[in-house]
mmCIF file of C-alpha atoms in Angstrom:
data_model
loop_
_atom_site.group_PDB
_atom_site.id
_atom_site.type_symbol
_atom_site.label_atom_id
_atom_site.label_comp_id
_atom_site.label_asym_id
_atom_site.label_seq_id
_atom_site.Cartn_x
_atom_site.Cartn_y
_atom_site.Cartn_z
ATOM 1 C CA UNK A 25 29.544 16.613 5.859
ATOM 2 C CA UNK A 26 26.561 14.874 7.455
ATOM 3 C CA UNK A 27 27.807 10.984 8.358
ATOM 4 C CA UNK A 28 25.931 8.448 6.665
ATOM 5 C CA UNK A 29 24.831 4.906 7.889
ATOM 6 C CA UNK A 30 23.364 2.257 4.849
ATOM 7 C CA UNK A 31 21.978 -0.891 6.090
ATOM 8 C CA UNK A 32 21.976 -4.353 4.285
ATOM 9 C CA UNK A 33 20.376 -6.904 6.142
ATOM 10 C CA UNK A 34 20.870 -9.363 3.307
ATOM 11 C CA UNK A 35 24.350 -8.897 1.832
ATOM 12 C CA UNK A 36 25.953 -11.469 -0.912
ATOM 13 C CA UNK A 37 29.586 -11.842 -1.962
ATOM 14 C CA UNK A 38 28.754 -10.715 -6.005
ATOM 15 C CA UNK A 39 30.665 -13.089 -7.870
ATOM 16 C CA UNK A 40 30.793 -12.130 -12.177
ATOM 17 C CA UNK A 41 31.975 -14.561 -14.996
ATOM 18 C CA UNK A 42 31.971 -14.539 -18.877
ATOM 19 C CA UNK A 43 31.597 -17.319 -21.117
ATOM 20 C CA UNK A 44 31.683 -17.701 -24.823
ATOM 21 C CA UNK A 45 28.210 -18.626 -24.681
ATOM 22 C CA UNK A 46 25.220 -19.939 -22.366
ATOM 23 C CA UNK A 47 23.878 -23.066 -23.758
ATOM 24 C CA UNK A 48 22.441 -26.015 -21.810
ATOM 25 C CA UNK A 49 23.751 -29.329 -21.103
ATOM 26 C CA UNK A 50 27.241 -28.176 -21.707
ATOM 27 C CA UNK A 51 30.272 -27.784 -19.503
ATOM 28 C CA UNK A 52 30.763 -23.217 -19.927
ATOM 29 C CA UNK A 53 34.626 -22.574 -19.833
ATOM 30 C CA UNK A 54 34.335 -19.710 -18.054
ATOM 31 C CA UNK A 55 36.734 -16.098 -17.129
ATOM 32 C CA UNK A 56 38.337 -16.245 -13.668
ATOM 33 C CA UNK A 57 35.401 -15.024 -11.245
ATOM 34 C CA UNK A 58 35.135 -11.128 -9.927
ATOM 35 C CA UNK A 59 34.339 -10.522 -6.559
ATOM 36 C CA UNK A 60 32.800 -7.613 -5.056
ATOM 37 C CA UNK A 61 30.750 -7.545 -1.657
ATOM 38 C CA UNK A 62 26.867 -6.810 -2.893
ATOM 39 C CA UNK A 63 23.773 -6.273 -1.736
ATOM 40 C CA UNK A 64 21.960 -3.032 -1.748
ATOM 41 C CA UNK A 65 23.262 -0.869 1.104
ATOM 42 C CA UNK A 66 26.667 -2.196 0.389
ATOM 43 C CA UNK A 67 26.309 -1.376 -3.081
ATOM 44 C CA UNK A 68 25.416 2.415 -2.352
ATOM 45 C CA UNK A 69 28.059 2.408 0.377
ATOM 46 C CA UNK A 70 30.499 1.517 -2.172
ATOM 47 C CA UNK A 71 28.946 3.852 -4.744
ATOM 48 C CA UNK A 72 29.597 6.745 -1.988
ATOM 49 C CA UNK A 73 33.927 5.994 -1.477
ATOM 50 C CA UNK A 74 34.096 5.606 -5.314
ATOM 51 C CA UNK A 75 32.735 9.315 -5.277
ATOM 52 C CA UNK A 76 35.098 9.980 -2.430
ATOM 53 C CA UNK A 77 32.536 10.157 0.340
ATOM 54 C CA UNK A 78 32.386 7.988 3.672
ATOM 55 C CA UNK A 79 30.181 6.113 5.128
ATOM 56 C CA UNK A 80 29.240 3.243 7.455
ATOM 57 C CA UNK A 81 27.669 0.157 6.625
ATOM 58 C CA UNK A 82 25.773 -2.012 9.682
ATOM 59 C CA UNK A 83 25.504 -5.208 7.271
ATOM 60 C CA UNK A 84 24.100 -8.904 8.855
ATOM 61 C CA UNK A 85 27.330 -11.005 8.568
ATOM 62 C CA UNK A 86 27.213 -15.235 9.109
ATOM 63 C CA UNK A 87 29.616 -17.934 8.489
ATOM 64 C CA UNK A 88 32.641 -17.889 6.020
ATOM 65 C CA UNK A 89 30.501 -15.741 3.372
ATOM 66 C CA UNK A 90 30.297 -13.288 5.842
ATOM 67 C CA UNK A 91 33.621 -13.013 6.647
ATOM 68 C CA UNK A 92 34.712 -12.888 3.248
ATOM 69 C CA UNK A 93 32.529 -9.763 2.913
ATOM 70 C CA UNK A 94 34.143 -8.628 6.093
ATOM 71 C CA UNK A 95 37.669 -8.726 4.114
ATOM 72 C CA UNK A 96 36.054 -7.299 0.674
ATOM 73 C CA UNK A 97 34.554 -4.255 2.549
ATOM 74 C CA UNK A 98 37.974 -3.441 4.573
ATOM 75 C CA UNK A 99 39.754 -3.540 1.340
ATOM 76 C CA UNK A 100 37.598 -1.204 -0.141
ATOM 77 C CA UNK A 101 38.102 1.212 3.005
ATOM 78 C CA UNK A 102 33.895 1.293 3.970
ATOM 79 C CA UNK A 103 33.577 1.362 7.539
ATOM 80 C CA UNK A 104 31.255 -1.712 9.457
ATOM 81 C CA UNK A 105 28.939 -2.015 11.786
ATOM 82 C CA UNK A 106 28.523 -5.617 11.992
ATOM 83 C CA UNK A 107 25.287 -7.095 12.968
ATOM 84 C CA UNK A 108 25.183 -11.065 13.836
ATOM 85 C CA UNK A 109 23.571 -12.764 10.732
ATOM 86 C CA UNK A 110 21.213 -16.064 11.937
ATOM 87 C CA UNK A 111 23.158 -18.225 9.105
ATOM 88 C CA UNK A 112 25.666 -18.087 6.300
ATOM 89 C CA UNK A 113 26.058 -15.105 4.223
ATOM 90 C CA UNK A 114 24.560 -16.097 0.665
ATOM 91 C CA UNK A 115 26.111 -15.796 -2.820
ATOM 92 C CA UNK A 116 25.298 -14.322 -6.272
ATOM 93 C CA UNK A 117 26.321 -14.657 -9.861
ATOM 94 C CA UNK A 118 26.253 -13.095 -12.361
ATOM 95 C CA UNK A 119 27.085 -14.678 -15.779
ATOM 96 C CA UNK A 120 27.276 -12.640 -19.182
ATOM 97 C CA UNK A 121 26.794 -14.317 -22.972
ATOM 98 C CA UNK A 122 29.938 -12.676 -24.490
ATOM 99 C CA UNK A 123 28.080 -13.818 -27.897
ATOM 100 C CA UNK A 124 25.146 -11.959 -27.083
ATOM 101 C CA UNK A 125 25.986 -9.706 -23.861
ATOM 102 C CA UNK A 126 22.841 -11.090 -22.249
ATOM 103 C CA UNK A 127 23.394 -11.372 -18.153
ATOM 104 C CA UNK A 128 22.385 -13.758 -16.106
ATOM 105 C CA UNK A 129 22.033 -13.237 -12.447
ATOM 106 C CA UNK A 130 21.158 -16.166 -10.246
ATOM 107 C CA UNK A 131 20.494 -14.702 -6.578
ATOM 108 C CA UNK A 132 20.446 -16.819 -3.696
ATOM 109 C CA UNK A 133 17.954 -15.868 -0.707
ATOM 110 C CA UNK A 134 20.013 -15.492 2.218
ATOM 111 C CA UNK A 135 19.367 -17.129 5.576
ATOM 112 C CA UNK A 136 16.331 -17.196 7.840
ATOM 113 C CA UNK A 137 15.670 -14.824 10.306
ATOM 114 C CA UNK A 138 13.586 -14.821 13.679
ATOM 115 C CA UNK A 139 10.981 -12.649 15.129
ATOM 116 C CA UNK A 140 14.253 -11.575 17.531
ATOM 117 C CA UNK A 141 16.786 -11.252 14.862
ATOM 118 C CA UNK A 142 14.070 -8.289 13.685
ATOM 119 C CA UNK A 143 13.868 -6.552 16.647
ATOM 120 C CA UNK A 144 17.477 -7.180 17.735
ATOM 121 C CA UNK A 145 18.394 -5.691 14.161
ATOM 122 C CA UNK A 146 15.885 -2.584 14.813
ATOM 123 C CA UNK A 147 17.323 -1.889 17.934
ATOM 124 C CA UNK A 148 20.896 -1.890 16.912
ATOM 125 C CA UNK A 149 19.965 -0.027 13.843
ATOM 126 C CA UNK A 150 18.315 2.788 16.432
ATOM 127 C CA UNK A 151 21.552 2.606 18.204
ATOM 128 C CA UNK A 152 23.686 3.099 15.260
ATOM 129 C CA UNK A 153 21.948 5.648 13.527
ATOM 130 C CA UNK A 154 23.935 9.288 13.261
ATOM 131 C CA UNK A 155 22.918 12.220 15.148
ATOM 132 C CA UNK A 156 21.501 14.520 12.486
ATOM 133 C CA UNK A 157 22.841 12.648 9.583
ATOM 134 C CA UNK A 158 21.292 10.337 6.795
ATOM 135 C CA UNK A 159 20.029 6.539 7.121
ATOM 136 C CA UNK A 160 19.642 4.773 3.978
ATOM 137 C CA UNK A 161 17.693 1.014 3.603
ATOM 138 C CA UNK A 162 18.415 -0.917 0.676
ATOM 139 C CA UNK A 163 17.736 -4.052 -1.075
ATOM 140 C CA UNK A 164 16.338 -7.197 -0.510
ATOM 141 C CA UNK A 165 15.239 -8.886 3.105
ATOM 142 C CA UNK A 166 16.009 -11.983 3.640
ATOM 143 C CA UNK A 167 13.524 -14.528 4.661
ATOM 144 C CA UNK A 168 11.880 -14.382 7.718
ATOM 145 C CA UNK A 169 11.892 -10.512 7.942
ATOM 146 C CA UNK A 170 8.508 -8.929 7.577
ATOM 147 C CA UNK A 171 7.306 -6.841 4.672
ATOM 148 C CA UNK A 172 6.595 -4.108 6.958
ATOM 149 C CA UNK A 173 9.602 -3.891 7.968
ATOM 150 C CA UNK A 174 10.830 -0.521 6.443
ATOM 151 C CA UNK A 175 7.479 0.664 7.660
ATOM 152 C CA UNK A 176 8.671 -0.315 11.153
ATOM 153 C CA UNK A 177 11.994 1.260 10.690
ATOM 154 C CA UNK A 178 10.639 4.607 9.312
ATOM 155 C CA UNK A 179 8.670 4.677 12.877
ATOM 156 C CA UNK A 180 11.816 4.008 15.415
ATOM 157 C CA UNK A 181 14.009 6.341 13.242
ATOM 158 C CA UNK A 182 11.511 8.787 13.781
ATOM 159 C CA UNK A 183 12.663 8.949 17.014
ATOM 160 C CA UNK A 184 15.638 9.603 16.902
ATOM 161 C CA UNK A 185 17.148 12.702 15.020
ATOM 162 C CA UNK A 186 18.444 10.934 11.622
ATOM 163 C CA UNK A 187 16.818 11.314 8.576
ATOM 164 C CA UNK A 188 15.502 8.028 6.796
ATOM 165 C CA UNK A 189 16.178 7.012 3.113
ATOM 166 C CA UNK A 190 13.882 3.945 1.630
ATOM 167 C CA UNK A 191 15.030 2.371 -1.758
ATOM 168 C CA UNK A 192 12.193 -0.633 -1.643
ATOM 169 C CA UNK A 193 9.901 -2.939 -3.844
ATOM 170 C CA UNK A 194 7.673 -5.404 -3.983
ATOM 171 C CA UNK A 195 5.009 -6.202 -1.055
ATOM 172 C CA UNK A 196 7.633 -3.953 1.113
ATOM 173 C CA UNK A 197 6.265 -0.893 -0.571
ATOM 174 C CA UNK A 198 3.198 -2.053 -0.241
ATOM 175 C CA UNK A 199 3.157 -2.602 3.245
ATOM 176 C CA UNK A 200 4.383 0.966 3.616
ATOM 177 C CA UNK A 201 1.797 2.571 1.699
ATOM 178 C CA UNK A 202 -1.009 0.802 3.929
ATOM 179 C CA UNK A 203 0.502 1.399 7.546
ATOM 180 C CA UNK A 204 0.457 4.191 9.820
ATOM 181 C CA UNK A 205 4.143 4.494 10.242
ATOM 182 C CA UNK A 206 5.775 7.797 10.540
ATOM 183 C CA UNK A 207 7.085 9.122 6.928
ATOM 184 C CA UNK A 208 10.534 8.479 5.750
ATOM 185 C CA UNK A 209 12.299 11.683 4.260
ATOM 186 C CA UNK A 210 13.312 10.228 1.102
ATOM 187 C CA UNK A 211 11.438 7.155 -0.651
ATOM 188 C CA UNK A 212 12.821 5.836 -4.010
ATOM 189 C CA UNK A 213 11.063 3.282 -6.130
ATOM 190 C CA UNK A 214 10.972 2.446 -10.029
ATOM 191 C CA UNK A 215 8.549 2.838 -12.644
ATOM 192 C CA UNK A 216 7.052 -0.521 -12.451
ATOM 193 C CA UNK A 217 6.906 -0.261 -9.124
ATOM 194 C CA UNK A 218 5.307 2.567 -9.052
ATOM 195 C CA UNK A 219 2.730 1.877 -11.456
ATOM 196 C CA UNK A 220 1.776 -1.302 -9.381
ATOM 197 C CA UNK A 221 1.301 0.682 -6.497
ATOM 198 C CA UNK A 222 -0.711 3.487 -8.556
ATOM 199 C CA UNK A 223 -2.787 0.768 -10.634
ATOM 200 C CA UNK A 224 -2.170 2.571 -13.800
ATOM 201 C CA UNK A 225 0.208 3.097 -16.357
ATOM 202 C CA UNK A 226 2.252 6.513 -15.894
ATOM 203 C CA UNK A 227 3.744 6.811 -19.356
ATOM 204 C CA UNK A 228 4.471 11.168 -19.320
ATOM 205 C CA UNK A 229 7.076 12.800 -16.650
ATOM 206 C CA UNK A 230 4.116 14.720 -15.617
ATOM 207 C CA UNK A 231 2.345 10.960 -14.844
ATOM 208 C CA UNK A 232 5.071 10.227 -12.531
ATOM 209 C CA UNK A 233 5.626 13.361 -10.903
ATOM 210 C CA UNK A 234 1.648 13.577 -9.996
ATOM 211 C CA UNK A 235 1.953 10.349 -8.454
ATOM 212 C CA UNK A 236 4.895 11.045 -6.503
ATOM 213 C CA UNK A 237 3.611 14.413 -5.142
ATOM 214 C CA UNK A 238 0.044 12.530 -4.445
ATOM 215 C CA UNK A 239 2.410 10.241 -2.037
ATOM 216 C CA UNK A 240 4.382 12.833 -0.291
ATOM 217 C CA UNK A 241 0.873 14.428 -0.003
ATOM 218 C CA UNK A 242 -0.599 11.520 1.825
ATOM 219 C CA UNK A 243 2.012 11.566 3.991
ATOM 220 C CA UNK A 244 4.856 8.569 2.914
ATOM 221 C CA UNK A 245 7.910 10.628 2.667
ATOM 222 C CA UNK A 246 8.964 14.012 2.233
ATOM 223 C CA UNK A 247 9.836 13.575 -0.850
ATOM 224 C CA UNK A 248 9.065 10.457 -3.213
ATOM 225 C CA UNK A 249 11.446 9.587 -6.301
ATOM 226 C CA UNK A 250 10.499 7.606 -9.520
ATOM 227 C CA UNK A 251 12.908 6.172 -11.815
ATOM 228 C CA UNK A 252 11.994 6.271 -14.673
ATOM 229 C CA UNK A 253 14.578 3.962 -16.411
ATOM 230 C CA UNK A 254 16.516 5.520 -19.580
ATOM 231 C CA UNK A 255 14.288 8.235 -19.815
ATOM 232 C CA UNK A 256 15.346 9.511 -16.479
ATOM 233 C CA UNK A 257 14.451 10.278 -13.016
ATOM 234 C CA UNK A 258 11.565 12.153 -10.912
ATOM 235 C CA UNK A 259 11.436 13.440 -7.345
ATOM 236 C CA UNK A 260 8.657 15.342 -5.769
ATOM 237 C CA UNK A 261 8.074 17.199 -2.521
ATOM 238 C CA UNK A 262 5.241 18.221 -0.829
ATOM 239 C CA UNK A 263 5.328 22.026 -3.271
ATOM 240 C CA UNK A 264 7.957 21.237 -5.623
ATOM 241 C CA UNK A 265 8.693 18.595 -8.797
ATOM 242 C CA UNK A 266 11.700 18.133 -10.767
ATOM 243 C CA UNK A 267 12.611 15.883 -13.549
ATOM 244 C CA UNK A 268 16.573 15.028 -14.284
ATOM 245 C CA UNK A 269 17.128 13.673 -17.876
ATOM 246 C CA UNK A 270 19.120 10.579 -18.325
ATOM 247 C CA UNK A 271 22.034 11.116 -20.688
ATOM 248 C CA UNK A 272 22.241 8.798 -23.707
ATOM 249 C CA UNK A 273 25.256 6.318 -22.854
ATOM 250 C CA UNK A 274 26.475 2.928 -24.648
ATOM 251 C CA UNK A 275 25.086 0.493 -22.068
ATOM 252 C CA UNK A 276 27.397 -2.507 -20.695
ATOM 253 C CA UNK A 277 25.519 -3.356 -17.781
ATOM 254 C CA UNK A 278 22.524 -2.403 -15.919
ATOM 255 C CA UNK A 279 23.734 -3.841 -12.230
ATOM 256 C CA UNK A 280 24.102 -1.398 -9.628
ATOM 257 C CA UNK A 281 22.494 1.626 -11.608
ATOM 258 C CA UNK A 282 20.038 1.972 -8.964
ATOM 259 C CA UNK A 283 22.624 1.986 -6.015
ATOM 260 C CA UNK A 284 24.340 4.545 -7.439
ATOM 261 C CA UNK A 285 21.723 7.092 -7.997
ATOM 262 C CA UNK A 286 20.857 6.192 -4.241
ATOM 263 C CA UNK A 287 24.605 7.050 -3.161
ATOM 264 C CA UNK A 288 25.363 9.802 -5.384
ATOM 265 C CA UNK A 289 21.920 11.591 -4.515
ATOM 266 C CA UNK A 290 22.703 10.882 -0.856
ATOM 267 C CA UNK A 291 26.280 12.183 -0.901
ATOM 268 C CA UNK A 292 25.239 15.240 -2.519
ATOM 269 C CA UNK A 293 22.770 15.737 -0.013
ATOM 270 C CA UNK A 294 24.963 14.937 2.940
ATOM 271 C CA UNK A 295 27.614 17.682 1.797
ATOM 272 C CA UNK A 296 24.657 20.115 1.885
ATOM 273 C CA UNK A 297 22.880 20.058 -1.857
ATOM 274 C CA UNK A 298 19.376 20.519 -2.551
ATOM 275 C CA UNK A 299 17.292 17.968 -3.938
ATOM 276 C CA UNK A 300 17.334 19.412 -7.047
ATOM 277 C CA UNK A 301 21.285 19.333 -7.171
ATOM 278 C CA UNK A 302 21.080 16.138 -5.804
ATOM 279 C CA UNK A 303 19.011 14.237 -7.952
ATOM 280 C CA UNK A 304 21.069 15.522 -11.020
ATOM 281 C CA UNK A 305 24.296 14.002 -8.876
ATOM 282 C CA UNK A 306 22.369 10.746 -9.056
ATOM 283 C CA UNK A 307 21.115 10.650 -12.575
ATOM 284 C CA UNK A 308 24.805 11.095 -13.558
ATOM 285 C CA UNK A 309 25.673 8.491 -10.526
ATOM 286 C CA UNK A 310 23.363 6.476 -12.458
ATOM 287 C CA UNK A 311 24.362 6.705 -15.721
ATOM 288 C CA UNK A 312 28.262 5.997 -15.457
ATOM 289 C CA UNK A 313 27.298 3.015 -13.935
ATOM 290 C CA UNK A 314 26.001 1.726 -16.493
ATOM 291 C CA UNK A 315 28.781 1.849 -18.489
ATOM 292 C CA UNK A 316 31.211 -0.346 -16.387
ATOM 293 C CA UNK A 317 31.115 -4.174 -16.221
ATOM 294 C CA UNK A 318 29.253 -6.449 -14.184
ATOM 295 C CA UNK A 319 28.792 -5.277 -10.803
ATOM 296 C CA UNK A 320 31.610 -2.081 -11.244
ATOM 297 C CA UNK A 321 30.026 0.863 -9.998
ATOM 298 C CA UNK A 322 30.292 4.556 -11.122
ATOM 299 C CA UNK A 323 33.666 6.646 -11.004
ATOM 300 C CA UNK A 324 34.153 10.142 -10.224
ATOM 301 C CA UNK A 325 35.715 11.389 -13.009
ATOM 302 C CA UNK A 326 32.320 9.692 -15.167
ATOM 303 C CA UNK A 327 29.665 11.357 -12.836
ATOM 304 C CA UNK A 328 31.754 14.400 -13.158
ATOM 305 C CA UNK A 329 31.812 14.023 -17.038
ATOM 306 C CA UNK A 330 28.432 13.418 -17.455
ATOM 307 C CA UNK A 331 27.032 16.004 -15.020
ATOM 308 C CA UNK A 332 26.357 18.287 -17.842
ATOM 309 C CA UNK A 333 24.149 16.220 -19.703
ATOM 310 C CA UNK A 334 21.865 15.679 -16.995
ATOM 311 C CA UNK A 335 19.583 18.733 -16.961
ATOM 312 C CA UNK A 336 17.153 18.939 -14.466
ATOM 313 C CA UNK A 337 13.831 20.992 -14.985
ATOM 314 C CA UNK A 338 10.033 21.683 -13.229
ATOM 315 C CA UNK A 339 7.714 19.045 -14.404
#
């Protein structure tokens, strides 16, 4: 099995509570808090071991947060590369209406980081990066980081022999679609997202896999994935396009669905699957997670129930 390394420059300690209901100027009695270490590479890191997979996770750590993430990931049995953080660790919440099941996630932005903090963090990410095996960015950046900076990353791992897996948004993706850099092998993005970045609405499978194949085309990635939400997932390459249908599921909560397409697709590739295997391993990965609790991720036995129901054709 090719080793995998995720990176998550901006981790939180997740916390999740329930109340009755969410009303304002009233005191919400509240369920005892769960706590799971979050953030995007953690997320898909934790995604992988539930599907009984390794990997290692180089994760910026500060303060008493951090070290409470420190504790949450060793429980959990995920492997860490620590990486000096230039503050404290930040927080989330995440607070469901049991009257309603509406969620409500209040995300704190992490702490500030330095022109040398960047290039500290490239250069131990360079360092830590497997021979031959599978580097996956994901989530947020905390401020002070550049936009460009999976851009920047896509050119130093090019130099090494590790392939390069970008889950990004925002002006991130942006900034990767205007710079030079060297292309990633995998990039992942969602539907809004990738309308944004296409400037039009992309409302057929065919939409989104023509704009995903136009990308690997200009030279982004090898191969570009949409998500396309309940309707299901995309990925192109360069001569190929493949659509994986999202089964229908009774929804508890949509945290961590994207993580876990990320590390179910890249487990399945690291044991040796093609894409098109792969991306029906993460539109199951996907799927189960969305029917667990707050920030629960998928389960084995789930991805391997819902497998079936996740077709994957030419598009």
């Amino acid at each position: 099995m090719t080793s995998i390394l995720t990176i998550t420059l901006n981790p939180t300690v997740d916390l999740s509570i329930e109340t009755p209901e969410v009303a304002p100027e009233r005191k919400l009695r509240c369920t005892r808090p769960l706590t799971d270490p979050g953030g995007g590479g953690l997320n898909v890191s934790r995604a992988i071991a539930a599907l009984g997979g390794n990997s290692t996770a180089f994760v910026a750590l500060g303060g008493t947060t951090g070290d409470r993430v420190m504790r949450l990931l060793a429980e959990a049995g995920i492997a860490v590369f620590p990486f000096p953080a230039p503050g404290e660790t930040r927080m989330s919440l995440t607070a469901t209406d049991q009257s309603t099941g509406a969620q409500y996630r209040f995300v704190m932005p992490g702490p500030d980081w330095g022109a040398r903090d960047v290039a500290k963090a490239l250069s131990r990410i360079a360092r830590a990066a497997p021979e031959g095996g599978i580097v996956v960015l994901s989530g947020s950046q905390p401020p002070g980081v550049p936009e460009d900076f999976p851009a920047r990353l896509a050119t130093k791992m090019a130099r090494t022999k590790a392939r390069l897996f970008l889950d990004t948004s925002g002006e991130a993706l942006h900034q990767l679609m205007e710079s030079e850099a060297k292309p990633a092998d995998v990039l992942r993005m969602d539907e809004l997202e990738a309308e944004g970045l296409a400037g039009r609405k992309l409302p057929e499978r065919r939409d989104s896999a023509d704009f995903a194949q136009d990308l690997v085309r200009r030279g982004l990635a090898h191969a570009v994935i949409v998500a396309r939400g309940a309707d299901g997932n995309v990925l192109a390459t360069k001569d190929a396009r493949w659509f994986a249908v999202a089964p229908k599921v009774d929804v508890v909560s949509k945290v961590g669905a994207g993580d876990s397409f990320v590390g179910a697709f890249t487990l399945a590739l690291s044991r040796g699957k093609s894409f098109r295997e792969a991306l029906q391993q993460g539109a199951a990965g996907a799927a189960a997670a969305v029917t667990t609790p707050a920030t629960d991720l998928c389960s084995a036995a789930m991805v391997r129930r819902l497998l079936p129901h996740c077709p994957v054709e030419p598009v």
